[in-house]
């Protein structure tokens, strides 16, 4: 029984599989690996899916649909013949054909698939993709994000060093930028930005406009059929420029032949309005990722439109960097999905990689600000859109004098009052009866990509209690399997050996220093703890690195201070010292430690009780 990877694209879909330590693409009977995501209705015959359907786009545009992925997760209906279909149903048809095609190619039954989706797909779009697969007879263990798949393909090619990547996925109708951090065995999407209406089709339209302008034609009054032929010829000419220096576009209208020459210099000029939009997206994603161009190690070109040399030239000029091209840009995502099937099957040839995902809803516990509150509010533990897997700790203190225990009620949702959210379960723990606020418990949440939540509570006497919650119906065996996978995540960063030692070191410096130093170290401790609790893997890693560096600089500075204390030039030197340490602090601030974004500091004051 085979497992395949599928890139279910807006324009084209592809499938791949893992065999003998390598990833391969699945081809159709004509050797084509690109499968157009198009469906067409043929009178008296029924529905045609794939290349045959795409070929009818010009001749039978009324009966042909494509780009329906854009409306995944909505109720939009497409009419084909006498019936209406949703994007989910049309996607199911594409998946079914890919499955059939794959079975013919592999001479084996295919039951399972890993499907890629855009990183920004919401919960509904993701669950509709899974439903489409189910209709097509495919069980989908996991969806992975397209940029993660691309990053995985990149890592297979270039090794597993820590890298910051920008995945530039330029397809037929969309441009998706993703800022991805790869470190250890984790691939994490930090930010995404995109334009759902910016792709190869728009380049074709710009070429059409240019053609009309050059030939003194008015596009508005061109017959619909001429217009679609011209659009198709523009696309063909654009693709020819990959191998030819110069090409011709021609169109005959009412016996008269119109022609225009196209080369890369002309195309570059023609594309300038599009490049302006791309530049804006770059600014947006870098702002969102709080990064600069210089932070990027590589720019990975993905999607059919990334084949265009004018696009590469533009990016080279914009970023001052040579873009990385992994073979055919329109196949990278599918190849990454195929690599992932290798990981899922625990294939020996491939290292266990962890692809992070995004949590589509908030998970939290019920809490109270003060004991007179009528209703408990929702205290978020794992925020919506956090990258998964994610671990968080929260300390809660008693609310009533002499209360004997705390009940931690777990909810899912975005509402202010806990009761308005979806109740998932509860766990209780005894506490020593003392005055309100004097006793505390720590609540640990670990949520993984399989939708399993592990909750543990610990009181001040180290008594522990835990529970597992899952959003899917899982058999005992599956749960066991997932539990094992999660074990590595269960030690929250703040309790990991290395970090505990760092914290102890900071604390001991705090103890032994005075005045300015004390204040500084206090701030560092606070930042360190918050950073470790921010729930984002790459930021945690950065926090640890930065804290180590800070500690080193601090120790050095302190040593100098001691020397200077004895040579009488204290004042000037102290100013130098100040400057040195401030530089380090500013550097850390500028690196956008998670602290502003994840201001957990406030929530430590919240109280909880029964
Ligand atoms: P999607 O991810 O949206 O399904 P693809 O990655 O398959 O799309 O990209 C399709 C787009 O790539 C189309 O606009 C097509 O014109 C363009 N394309 C394909 N081959 C080339 C090429 N050789 N040169 C330029 N553009 C190309
Ligand atoms: Mg794509």
Short mmCIF file of C-alpha atoms in Angstrom, two decimals, residues 33-34 41 79 122 150 162 199 207 219 271 281 291 313 316 360 395 399 435 472 476 520 543 547 553 589 601:
data_model
loop_
_atom_site.label_atom_id
_atom_site.label_comp_id
_atom_site.label_asym_id
_atom_site.label_seq_id
_atom_site.Cartn_x
_atom_site.Cartn_y
_atom_site.Cartn_z
CA UNK A 33 4.06 15.34 -14.03
CA UNK A 34 2.01 18.56 -13.93
CA UNK A 41 -18.16 19.53 -18.58
CA UNK A 79 -21.99 25.39 -12.50
CA UNK A 122 -7.59 28.57 7.97
CA UNK A 150 9.70 23.68 0.04
CA UNK A 162 20.52 26.25 10.74
CA UNK A 199 0.63 35.38 -10.33
CA UNK A 207 1.81 40.97 -22.01
CA UNK A 219 -8.41 45.36 -25.71
CA UNK A 271 6.33 43.57 -15.44
CA UNK A 281 4.98 42.27 -0.01
CA UNK A 291 13.72 40.98 10.25
CA UNK A 313 16.68 39.41 -12.07
CA UNK A 316 18.56 39.84 -7.40
CA UNK A 360 -6.13 27.56 14.40
CA UNK A 395 1.51 30.27 37.27
CA UNK A 399 -8.17 33.40 45.05
CA UNK A 435 -4.28 33.27 52.70
CA UNK A 472 -9.86 13.59 17.01
CA UNK A 476 -5.50 3.61 22.24
CA UNK A 520 20.09 45.11 34.68
CA UNK A 543 16.63 33.99 23.60
CA UNK A 547 21.28 35.50 27.01
CA UNK A 553 29.83 40.35 27.89
CA UNK A 589 16.29 44.80 21.87
CA UNK A 601 4.55 39.48 32.38
#
